Amino acid sequence: MNIIAWIVLGLLAGAIAKAIYPGYQGGGILSTMILGIIGAFVGGTVFTLIRTGTLQITAAGAGLSIPGLLVAIIGAMIAIYLWGLLRRSSNA
């Protein structure tokens, strides 16, 4: 998948995940895109682990399709949760 497609997928997945995820996450469009792209990798890796039983860091399950977008959104929500945990622990 080319870089433009990753950016589009990251923007869509990050924006939808931030809209669904409860609470305030902060950040602008760049953080949304980064969390979306990270989410695509997290979602693709978890999807591949469930489907094949092997751990591969990939975004293969998160292509530019409806199922791929859903995988990327779920991955972005996981990334938002983990980012919140890291931010909370660094503030304490």
PDB file of N, CA and C in Angstrom:
ATOM      1  N   MET A   1       0.854  -1.169   0.000  1.00  0.00           N
ATOM      2  CA  MET A   1       0.000   0.000   0.000  1.00  0.00           C
ATOM      3  C   MET A   1       0.903   1.236   0.000  1.00  0.00           C
ATOM      4  N   ASN A   2       0.593   2.199  -0.826  1.00  0.00           N
ATOM      5  CA  ASN A   2       1.467   3.367  -0.908  1.00  0.00           C
ATOM      6  C   ASN A   2       1.220   4.334   0.246  1.00  0.00           C
ATOM      7  N   ILE A   3       2.072   5.308   0.365  1.00  0.00           N
ATOM      8  CA  ILE A   3       2.056   6.217   1.508  1.00  0.00           C
ATOM      9  C   ILE A   3       0.794   7.078   1.535  1.00  0.00           C
ATOM     10  N   ILE A   4       0.265   7.459   0.389  1.00  0.00           N
ATOM     11  CA  ILE A   4      -0.966   8.259   0.346  1.00  0.00           C
ATOM     12  C   ILE A   4      -2.125   7.455   0.913  1.00  0.00           C
ATOM     13  N   ALA A   5      -2.190   6.182   0.575  1.00  0.00           N
ATOM     14  CA  ALA A   5      -3.262   5.336   1.096  1.00  0.00           C
ATOM     15  C   ALA A   5      -3.132   5.168   2.611  1.00  0.00           C
ATOM     16  N   TRP A   6      -1.881   5.051   3.118  1.00  0.00           N
ATOM     17  CA  TRP A   6      -1.683   4.943   4.564  1.00  0.00           C
ATOM     18  C   TRP A   6      -2.126   6.213   5.271  1.00  0.00           C
ATOM     19  N   ILE A   7      -1.841   7.366   4.670  1.00  0.00           N
ATOM     20  CA  ILE A   7      -2.240   8.634   5.274  1.00  0.00           C
ATOM     21  C   ILE A   7      -3.756   8.745   5.309  1.00  0.00           C
ATOM     22  N   VAL A   8      -4.413   8.387   4.208  1.00  0.00           N
ATOM     23  CA  VAL A   8      -5.882   8.437   4.159  1.00  0.00           C
ATOM     24  C   VAL A   8      -6.475   7.469   5.170  1.00  0.00           C
ATOM     25  N   LEU A   9      -5.968   6.249   5.216  1.00  0.00           N
ATOM     26  CA  LEU A   9      -6.459   5.264   6.179  1.00  0.00           C
ATOM     27  C   LEU A   9      -6.210   5.735   7.608  1.00  0.00           C
ATOM     28  N   GLY A  10      -5.038   6.311   7.860  1.00  0.00           N
ATOM     29  CA  GLY A  10      -4.724   6.820   9.195  1.00  0.00           C
ATOM     30  C   GLY A  10      -5.635   7.951   9.614  1.00  0.00           C
ATOM     31  N   LEU A  11      -5.901   8.879   8.691  1.00  0.00           N
ATOM     32  CA  LEU A  11      -6.811   9.977   9.007  1.00  0.00           C
ATOM     33  C   LEU A  11      -8.211   9.479   9.314  1.00  0.00           C
ATOM     34  N   LEU A  12      -8.713   8.595   8.458  1.00  0.00           N
ATOM     35  CA  LEU A  12     -10.059   8.073   8.674  1.00  0.00           C
ATOM     36  C   LEU A  12     -10.150   7.266   9.962  1.00  0.00           C
ATOM     37  N   ALA A  13      -9.235   6.342  10.151  1.00  0.00           N
ATOM     38  CA  ALA A  13      -9.280   5.481  11.331  1.00  0.00           C
ATOM     39  C   ALA A  13      -9.070   6.286  12.608  1.00  0.00           C
ATOM     40  N   GLY A  14      -8.114   7.206  12.596  1.00  0.00           N
ATOM     41  CA  GLY A  14      -7.849   8.024  13.777  1.00  0.00           C
ATOM     42  C   GLY A  14      -9.020   8.922  14.127  1.00  0.00           C
ATOM     43  N   ALA A  15      -9.617   9.561  13.121  1.00  0.00           N
ATOM     44  CA  ALA A  15     -10.743  10.458  13.375  1.00  0.00           C
ATOM     45  C   ALA A  15     -11.958   9.692  13.890  1.00  0.00           C
ATOM     46  N   ILE A  16     -12.249   8.551  13.292  1.00  0.00           N
ATOM     47  CA  ILE A  16     -13.397   7.763  13.739  1.00  0.00           C
ATOM     48  C   ILE A  16     -13.146   7.196  15.130  1.00  0.00           C
ATOM     49  N   ALA A  17     -11.926   6.733  15.387  1.00  0.00           N
ATOM     50  CA  ALA A  17     -11.604   6.177  16.702  1.00  0.00           C
ATOM     51  C   ALA A  17     -11.699   7.253  17.779  1.00  0.00           C
ATOM     52  N   LYS A  18     -11.209   8.469  17.481  1.00  0.00           N
ATOM     53  CA  LYS A  18     -11.305   9.554  18.461  1.00  0.00           C
ATOM     54  C   LYS A  18     -12.752   9.943  18.706  1.00  0.00           C
ATOM     55  N   ALA A  19     -13.600   9.869  17.679  1.00  0.00           N
ATOM     56  CA  ALA A  19     -15.014  10.196  17.845  1.00  0.00           C
ATOM     57  C   ALA A  19     -15.732   9.132  18.682  1.00  0.00           C
ATOM     58  N   ILE A  20     -15.342   7.876  18.537  1.00  0.00           N
ATOM     59  CA  ILE A  20     -15.983   6.779  19.261  1.00  0.00           C
ATOM     60  C   ILE A  20     -15.460   6.671  20.684  1.00  0.00           C
ATOM     61  N   TYR A  21     -14.154   6.847  20.861  1.00  0.00           N
ATOM     62  CA  TYR A  21     -13.519   6.639  22.159  1.00  0.00           C
ATOM     63  C   TYR A  21     -14.006   7.683  23.157  1.00  0.00           C
ATOM     64  N   PRO A  22     -14.438   7.258  24.350  1.00  0.00           N
ATOM     65  CA  PRO A  22     -14.977   8.224  25.316  1.00  0.00           C
ATOM     66  C   PRO A  22     -13.880   9.089  25.932  1.00  0.00           C
ATOM     67  N   GLY A  23     -14.253  10.293  26.317  1.00  0.00           N
ATOM     68  CA  GLY A  23     -13.319  11.197  26.978  1.00  0.00           C
ATOM     69  C   GLY A  23     -12.587  12.083  25.998  1.00  0.00           C
ATOM     70  N   TYR A  24     -11.757  12.959  26.537  1.00  0.00           N
ATOM     71  CA  TYR A  24     -10.992  13.909  25.730  1.00  0.00           C
ATOM     72  C   TYR A  24      -9.605  13.340  25.483  1.00  0.00           C
ATOM     73  N   GLN A  25      -9.198  13.308  24.225  1.00  0.00           N
ATOM     74  CA  GLN A  25      -7.877  12.799  23.882  1.00  0.00           C
ATOM     75  C   GLN A  25      -6.898  13.910  23.541  1.00  0.00           C
ATOM     76  N   GLY A  26      -7.373  15.061  23.123  1.00  0.00           N
ATOM     77  CA  GLY A  26      -6.490  16.154  22.749  1.00  0.00           C
ATOM     78  C   GLY A  26      -5.774  15.869  21.451  1.00  0.00           C
ATOM     79  N   GLY A  27      -4.871  16.736  21.093  1.00  0.00           N
ATOM     80  CA  GLY A  27      -4.091  16.536  19.880  1.00  0.00           C
ATOM     81  C   GLY A  27      -4.812  17.068  18.657  1.00  0.00           C
ATOM     82  N   GLY A  28      -4.060  17.264  17.623  1.00  0.00           N
ATOM     83  CA  GLY A  28      -4.607  17.792  16.383  1.00  0.00           C
ATOM     84  C   GLY A  28      -4.640  16.741  15.295  1.00  0.00           C
ATOM     85  N   ILE A  29      -4.620  17.219  14.060  1.00  0.00           N
ATOM     86  CA  ILE A  29      -4.744  16.316  12.923  1.00  0.00           C
ATOM     87  C   ILE A  29      -3.516  15.421  12.782  1.00  0.00           C
ATOM     88  N   LEU A  30      -2.342  15.919  13.134  1.00  0.00           N
ATOM     89  CA  LEU A  30      -1.126  15.109  13.027  1.00  0.00           C
ATOM     90  C   LEU A  30      -1.150  13.947  14.018  1.00  0.00           C
ATOM     91  N   SER A  31      -1.558  14.222  15.254  1.00  0.00           N
ATOM     92  CA  SER A  31      -1.633  13.130  16.232  1.00  0.00           C
ATOM     93  C   SER A  31      -2.733  12.143  15.865  1.00  0.00           C
ATOM     94  N   THR A  32      -3.828  12.646  15.294  1.00  0.00           N
ATOM     95  CA  THR A  32      -4.893  11.753  14.830  1.00  0.00           C
ATOM     96  C   THR A  32      -4.377  10.831  13.744  1.00  0.00           C
ATOM     97  N   MET A  33      -3.625  11.386  12.799  1.00  0.00           N
ATOM     98  CA  MET A  33      -3.088  10.590  11.709  1.00  0.00           C
ATOM     99  C   MET A  33      -2.073   9.577  12.219  1.00  0.00           C
ATOM    100  N   ILE A  34      -1.197   9.997  13.118  1.00  0.00           N
ATOM    101  CA  ILE A  34      -0.183   9.086  13.653  1.00  0.00           C
ATOM    102  C   ILE A  34      -0.834   7.953  14.432  1.00  0.00           C
ATOM    103  N   LEU A  35      -1.802   8.292  15.295  1.00  0.00           N
ATOM    104  CA  LEU A  35      -2.500   7.242  16.042  1.00  0.00           C
ATOM    105  C   LEU A  35      -3.280   6.321  15.104  1.00  0.00           C
ATOM    106  N   GLY A  36      -3.828   6.860  14.040  1.00  0.00           N
ATOM    107  CA  GLY A  36      -4.529   6.029  13.062  1.00  0.00           C
ATOM    108  C   GLY A  36      -3.605   5.069  12.345  1.00  0.00           C
ATOM    109  N   ILE A  37      -2.421   5.549  11.948  1.00  0.00           N
ATOM    110  CA  ILE A  37      -1.456   4.684  11.268  1.00  0.00           C
ATOM    111  C   ILE A  37      -0.923   3.627  12.234  1.00  0.00           C
ATOM    112  N   ILE A  38      -0.605   4.043  13.460  1.00  0.00           N
ATOM    113  CA  ILE A  38      -0.184   3.067  14.477  1.00  0.00           C
ATOM    114  C   ILE A  38      -1.308   2.073  14.715  1.00  0.00           C
ATOM    115  N   GLY A  39      -2.540   2.570  14.749  1.00  0.00           N
ATOM    116  CA  GLY A  39      -3.696   1.699  14.933  1.00  0.00           C
ATOM    117  C   GLY A  39      -3.854   0.689  13.816  1.00  0.00           C
ATOM    118  N   ALA A  40      -3.545   1.099  12.588  1.00  0.00           N
ATOM    119  CA  ALA A  40      -3.605   0.156  11.463  1.00  0.00           C
ATOM    120  C   ALA A  40      -2.603  -0.968  11.660  1.00  0.00           C
ATOM    121  N   PHE A  41      -1.403  -0.627  12.148  1.00  0.00           N
ATOM    122  CA  PHE A  41      -0.412  -1.670  12.411  1.00  0.00           C
ATOM    123  C   PHE A  41      -0.822  -2.544  13.595  1.00  0.00           C
ATOM    124  N   VAL A  42      -1.330  -1.934  14.658  1.00  0.00           N
ATOM    125  CA  VAL A  42      -1.775  -2.716  15.822  1.00  0.00           C
ATOM    126  C   VAL A  42      -2.934  -3.631  15.419  1.00  0.00           C
ATOM    127  N   GLY A  43      -3.922  -3.062  14.742  1.00  0.00           N
ATOM    128  CA  GLY A  43      -5.071  -3.861  14.306  1.00  0.00           C
ATOM    129  C   GLY A  43      -4.682  -4.958  13.328  1.00  0.00           C
ATOM    130  N   GLY A  44      -3.804  -4.631  12.376  1.00  0.00           N
ATOM    131  CA  GLY A  44      -3.353  -5.635  11.412  1.00  0.00           C
ATOM    132  C   GLY A  44      -2.574  -6.755  12.071  1.00  0.00           C
ATOM    133  N   THR A  45      -1.751  -6.401  13.065  1.00  0.00           N
ATOM    134  CA  THR A  45      -0.975  -7.411  13.782  1.00  0.00           C
ATOM    135  C   THR A  45      -1.876  -8.327  14.594  1.00  0.00           C
ATOM    136  N   VAL A  46      -2.834  -7.738  15.308  1.00  0.00           N
ATOM    137  CA  VAL A  46      -3.777  -8.550  16.097  1.00  0.00           C
ATOM    138  C   VAL A  46      -4.637  -9.413  15.176  1.00  0.00           C
ATOM    139  N   PHE A  47      -5.082  -8.839  14.057  1.00  0.00           N
ATOM    140  CA  PHE A  47      -5.889  -9.591  13.096  1.00  0.00           C
ATOM    141  C   PHE A  47      -5.110 -10.776  12.534  1.00  0.00           C
ATOM    142  N   THR A  48      -3.840 -10.553  12.185  1.00  0.00           N
ATOM    143  CA  THR A  48      -2.998 -11.635  11.668  1.00  0.00           C
ATOM    144  C   THR A  48      -2.741 -12.683  12.741  1.00  0.00           C
ATOM    145  N   LEU A  49      -2.538 -12.247  13.991  1.00  0.00           N
ATOM    146  CA  LEU A  49      -2.322 -13.183  15.090  1.00  0.00           C
ATOM    147  C   LEU A  49      -3.544 -14.068  15.300  1.00  0.00           C
ATOM    148  N   ILE A  50      -4.721 -13.486  15.267  1.00  0.00           N
ATOM    149  CA  ILE A  50      -5.956 -14.263  15.452  1.00  0.00           C
ATOM    150  C   ILE A  50      -6.195 -15.186  14.274  1.00  0.00           C
ATOM    151  N   ARG A  51      -5.961 -14.686  13.065  1.00  0.00           N
ATOM    152  CA  ARG A  51      -6.258 -15.458  11.863  1.00  0.00           C
ATOM    153  C   ARG A  51      -5.277 -16.594  11.630  1.00  0.00           C
ATOM    154  N   THR A  52      -3.978 -16.347  11.821  1.00  0.00           N
ATOM    155  CA  THR A  52      -2.979 -17.359  11.480  1.00  0.00           C
ATOM    156  C   THR A  52      -2.290 -17.977  12.687  1.00  0.00           C
ATOM    157  N   GLY A  53      -2.347 -17.323  13.830  1.00  0.00           N
ATOM    158  CA  GLY A  53      -1.685 -17.834  15.020  1.00  0.00           C
ATOM    159  C   GLY A  53      -0.216 -17.477  15.096  1.00  0.00           C
ATOM    160  N   THR A  54       0.267 -16.649  14.169  1.00  0.00           N
ATOM    161  CA  THR A  54       1.656 -16.214  14.195  1.00  0.00           C
ATOM    162  C   THR A  54       1.712 -14.716  14.450  1.00  0.00           C
ATOM    163  N   LEU A  55       2.741 -14.291  15.165  1.00  0.00           N
ATOM    164  CA  LEU A  55       2.905 -12.879  15.476  1.00  0.00           C
ATOM    165  C   LEU A  55       3.759 -12.231  14.400  1.00  0.00           C
ATOM    166  N   GLN A  56       3.135 -11.393  13.573  1.00  0.00           N
ATOM    167  CA  GLN A  56       3.833 -10.656  12.528  1.00  0.00           C
ATOM    168  C   GLN A  56       3.402  -9.199  12.622  1.00  0.00           C
ATOM    169  N   ILE A  57       4.360  -8.298  12.672  1.00  0.00           N
ATOM    170  CA  ILE A  57       4.029  -6.875  12.703  1.00  0.00           C
ATOM    171  C   ILE A  57       3.706  -6.461  11.281  1.00  0.00           C
ATOM    172  N   THR A  58       2.427  -6.286  11.018  1.00  0.00           N
ATOM    173  CA  THR A  58       1.959  -5.985   9.676  1.00  0.00           C
ATOM    174  C   THR A  58       0.656  -5.213   9.749  1.00  0.00           C
ATOM    175  N   ALA A  59       0.346  -4.548   8.693  1.00  0.00           N
ATOM    176  CA  ALA A  59      -0.945  -3.878   8.576  1.00  0.00           C
ATOM    177  C   ALA A  59      -1.739  -4.525   7.449  1.00  0.00           C
ATOM    178  N   ALA A  60      -1.448  -5.796   7.176  1.00  0.00           N
ATOM    179  CA  ALA A  60      -2.079  -6.482   6.056  1.00  0.00           C
ATOM    180  C   ALA A  60      -3.593  -6.576   6.213  1.00  0.00           C
ATOM    181  N   GLY A  61      -4.075  -6.682   7.429  1.00  0.00           N
ATOM    182  CA  GLY A  61      -5.520  -6.755   7.638  1.00  0.00           C
ATOM    183  C   GLY A  61      -6.192  -5.408   7.533  1.00  0.00           C
ATOM    184  N   ALA A  62      -5.413  -4.362   7.422  1.00  0.00           N
ATOM    185  CA  ALA A  62      -5.965  -3.008   7.422  1.00  0.00           C
ATOM    186  C   ALA A  62      -5.704  -2.318   6.095  1.00  0.00           C
ATOM    187  N   GLY A  63      -6.337  -2.799   5.050  1.00  0.00           N
ATOM    188  CA  GLY A  63      -6.225  -2.158   3.748  1.00  0.00           C
ATOM    189  C   GLY A  63      -7.332  -1.133   3.569  1.00  0.00           C
ATOM    190  N   LEU A  64      -7.375  -0.489   2.408  1.00  0.00           N
ATOM    191  CA  LEU A  64      -8.422   0.489   2.134  1.00  0.00           C
ATOM    192  C   LEU A  64      -9.690  -0.225   1.688  1.00  0.00           C
ATOM    193  N   SER A  65     -10.370  -0.816   2.648  1.00  0.00           N
ATOM    194  CA  SER A  65     -11.651  -1.464   2.441  1.00  0.00           C
ATOM    195  C   SER A  65     -12.432  -1.318   3.744  1.00  0.00           C
ATOM    196  N   ILE A  66     -13.700  -1.670   3.719  1.00  0.00           N
ATOM    197  CA  ILE A  66     -14.515  -1.540   4.931  1.00  0.00           C
ATOM    198  C   ILE A  66     -13.979  -2.432   6.055  1.00  0.00           C
ATOM    199  N   PRO A  67     -13.712  -3.723   5.818  1.00  0.00           N
ATOM    200  CA  PRO A  67     -13.128  -4.527   6.905  1.00  0.00           C
ATOM    201  C   PRO A  67     -11.761  -4.017   7.354  1.00  0.00           C
ATOM    202  N   GLY A  68     -10.952  -3.558   6.418  1.00  0.00           N
ATOM    203  CA  GLY A  68      -9.648  -3.011   6.769  1.00  0.00           C
ATOM    204  C   GLY A  68      -9.768  -1.753   7.596  1.00  0.00           C
ATOM    205  N   LEU A  69     -10.749  -0.911   7.270  1.00  0.00           N
ATOM    206  CA  LEU A  69     -10.980   0.301   8.041  1.00  0.00           C
ATOM    207  C   LEU A  69     -11.447  -0.043   9.446  1.00  0.00           C
ATOM    208  N   LEU A  70     -12.301  -1.056   9.584  1.00  0.00           N
ATOM    209  CA  LEU A  70     -12.756  -1.481  10.913  1.00  0.00           C
ATOM    210  C   LEU A  70     -11.599  -2.011  11.755  1.00  0.00           C
ATOM    211  N   VAL A  71     -10.711  -2.776  11.139  1.00  0.00           N
ATOM    212  CA  VAL A  71      -9.530  -3.285  11.840  1.00  0.00           C
ATOM    213  C   VAL A  71      -8.651  -2.122  12.274  1.00  0.00           C
ATOM    214  N   ALA A  72      -8.473  -1.129  11.399  1.00  0.00           N
ATOM    215  CA  ALA A  72      -7.647   0.029  11.727  1.00  0.00           C
ATOM    216  C   ALA A  72      -8.287   0.875  12.830  1.00  0.00           C
ATOM    217  N   ILE A  73      -9.612   0.995  12.829  1.00  0.00           N
ATOM    218  CA  ILE A  73     -10.303   1.760  13.877  1.00  0.00           C
ATOM    219  C   ILE A  73     -10.132   1.086  15.224  1.00  0.00           C
ATOM    220  N   ILE A  74     -10.309  -0.223  15.261  1.00  0.00           N
ATOM    221  CA  ILE A  74     -10.123  -0.958  16.516  1.00  0.00           C
ATOM    222  C   ILE A  74      -8.677  -0.823  16.994  1.00  0.00           C
ATOM    223  N   GLY A  75      -7.736  -0.935  16.070  1.00  0.00           N
ATOM    224  CA  GLY A  75      -6.333  -0.758  16.420  1.00  0.00           C
ATOM    225  C   GLY A  75      -6.043   0.657  16.907  1.00  0.00           C
ATOM    226  N   ALA A  76      -6.658   1.658  16.288  1.00  0.00           N
ATOM    227  CA  ALA A  76      -6.458   3.044  16.715  1.00  0.00           C
ATOM    228  C   ALA A  76      -7.047   3.270  18.104  1.00  0.00           C
ATOM    229  N   MET A  77      -8.165   2.631  18.410  1.00  0.00           N
ATOM    230  CA  MET A  77      -8.745   2.751  19.751  1.00  0.00           C
ATOM    231  C   MET A  77      -7.812   2.123  20.787  1.00  0.00           C
ATOM    232  N   ILE A  78      -7.187   1.013  20.436  1.00  0.00           N
ATOM    233  CA  ILE A  78      -6.196   0.401  21.330  1.00  0.00           C
ATOM    234  C   ILE A  78      -5.010   1.339  21.510  1.00  0.00           C
ATOM    235  N   ALA A  79      -4.554   1.955  20.415  1.00  0.00           N
ATOM    236  CA  ALA A  79      -3.431   2.892  20.486  1.00  0.00           C
ATOM    237  C   ALA A  79      -3.786   4.117  21.333  1.00  0.00           C
ATOM    238  N   ILE A  80      -5.011   4.626  21.217  1.00  0.00           N
ATOM    239  CA  ILE A  80      -5.449   5.764  22.032  1.00  0.00           C
ATOM    240  C   ILE A  80      -5.459   5.378  23.503  1.00  0.00           C
ATOM    241  N   TYR A  81      -5.946   4.181  23.805  1.00  0.00           N
ATOM    242  CA  TYR A  81      -5.980   3.711  25.188  1.00  0.00           C
ATOM    243  C   TYR A  81      -4.562   3.608  25.755  1.00  0.00           C
ATOM    244  N   LEU A  82      -3.657   2.994  24.988  1.00  0.00           N
ATOM    245  CA  LEU A  82      -2.280   2.848  25.458  1.00  0.00           C
ATOM    246  C   LEU A  82      -1.591   4.204  25.587  1.00  0.00           C
ATOM    247  N   TRP A  83      -1.851   5.128  24.669  1.00  0.00           N
ATOM    248  CA  TRP A  83      -1.278   6.462  24.760  1.00  0.00           C
ATOM    249  C   TRP A  83      -1.784   7.184  26.013  1.00  0.00           C
ATOM    250  N   GLY A  84      -3.071   6.999  26.323  1.00  0.00           N
ATOM    251  CA  GLY A  84      -3.628   7.581  27.545  1.00  0.00           C
ATOM    252  C   GLY A  84      -2.973   7.015  28.790  1.00  0.00           C
ATOM    253  N   LEU A  85      -2.695   5.728  28.801  1.00  0.00           N
ATOM    254  CA  LEU A  85      -2.008   5.122  29.939  1.00  0.00           C
ATOM    255  C   LEU A  85      -0.590   5.674  30.084  1.00  0.00           C
ATOM    256  N   LEU A  86       0.119   5.825  28.982  1.00  0.00           N
ATOM    257  CA  LEU A  86       1.479   6.372  29.030  1.00  0.00           C
ATOM    258  C   LEU A  86       1.478   7.825  29.494  1.00  0.00           C
ATOM    259  N   ARG A  87       0.549   8.615  28.985  1.00  0.00           N
ATOM    260  CA  ARG A  87       0.467  10.010  29.398  1.00  0.00           C
ATOM    261  C   ARG A  87       0.095  10.153  30.853  1.00  0.00           C
ATOM    262  N   ARG A  88      -0.835   9.307  31.310  1.00  0.00           N
ATOM    263  CA  ARG A  88      -1.279   9.362  32.698  1.00  0.00           C
ATOM    264  C   ARG A  88      -0.149   8.967  33.642  1.00  0.00           C
ATOM    265  N   SER A  89       0.622   7.949  33.286  1.00  0.00           N
ATOM    266  CA  SER A  89       1.708   7.494  34.155  1.00  0.00           C
ATOM    267  C   SER A  89       2.861   8.502  34.175  1.00  0.00           C
ATOM    268  N   SER A  90       3.060   9.239  33.109  1.00  0.00           N
ATOM    269  CA  SER A  90       4.137  10.231  33.087  1.00  0.00           C
ATOM    270  C   SER A  90       3.747  11.496  33.852  1.00  0.00           C
ATOM    271  N   ASN A  91       2.449  11.771  33.994  1.00  0.00           N
ATOM    272  CA  ASN A  91       1.989  12.931  34.756  1.00  0.00           C
ATOM    273  C   ASN A  91       1.958  12.670  36.249  1.00  0.00           C
ATOM    274  N   ALA A  92       1.915  11.419  36.660  1.00  0.00           N
ATOM    275  CA  ALA A  92       1.808  11.075  38.086  1.00  0.00           C
ATOM    276  C   ALA A  92       3.129  11.139  38.801  1.00  0.00           C
TER     277      ALA A  92
END
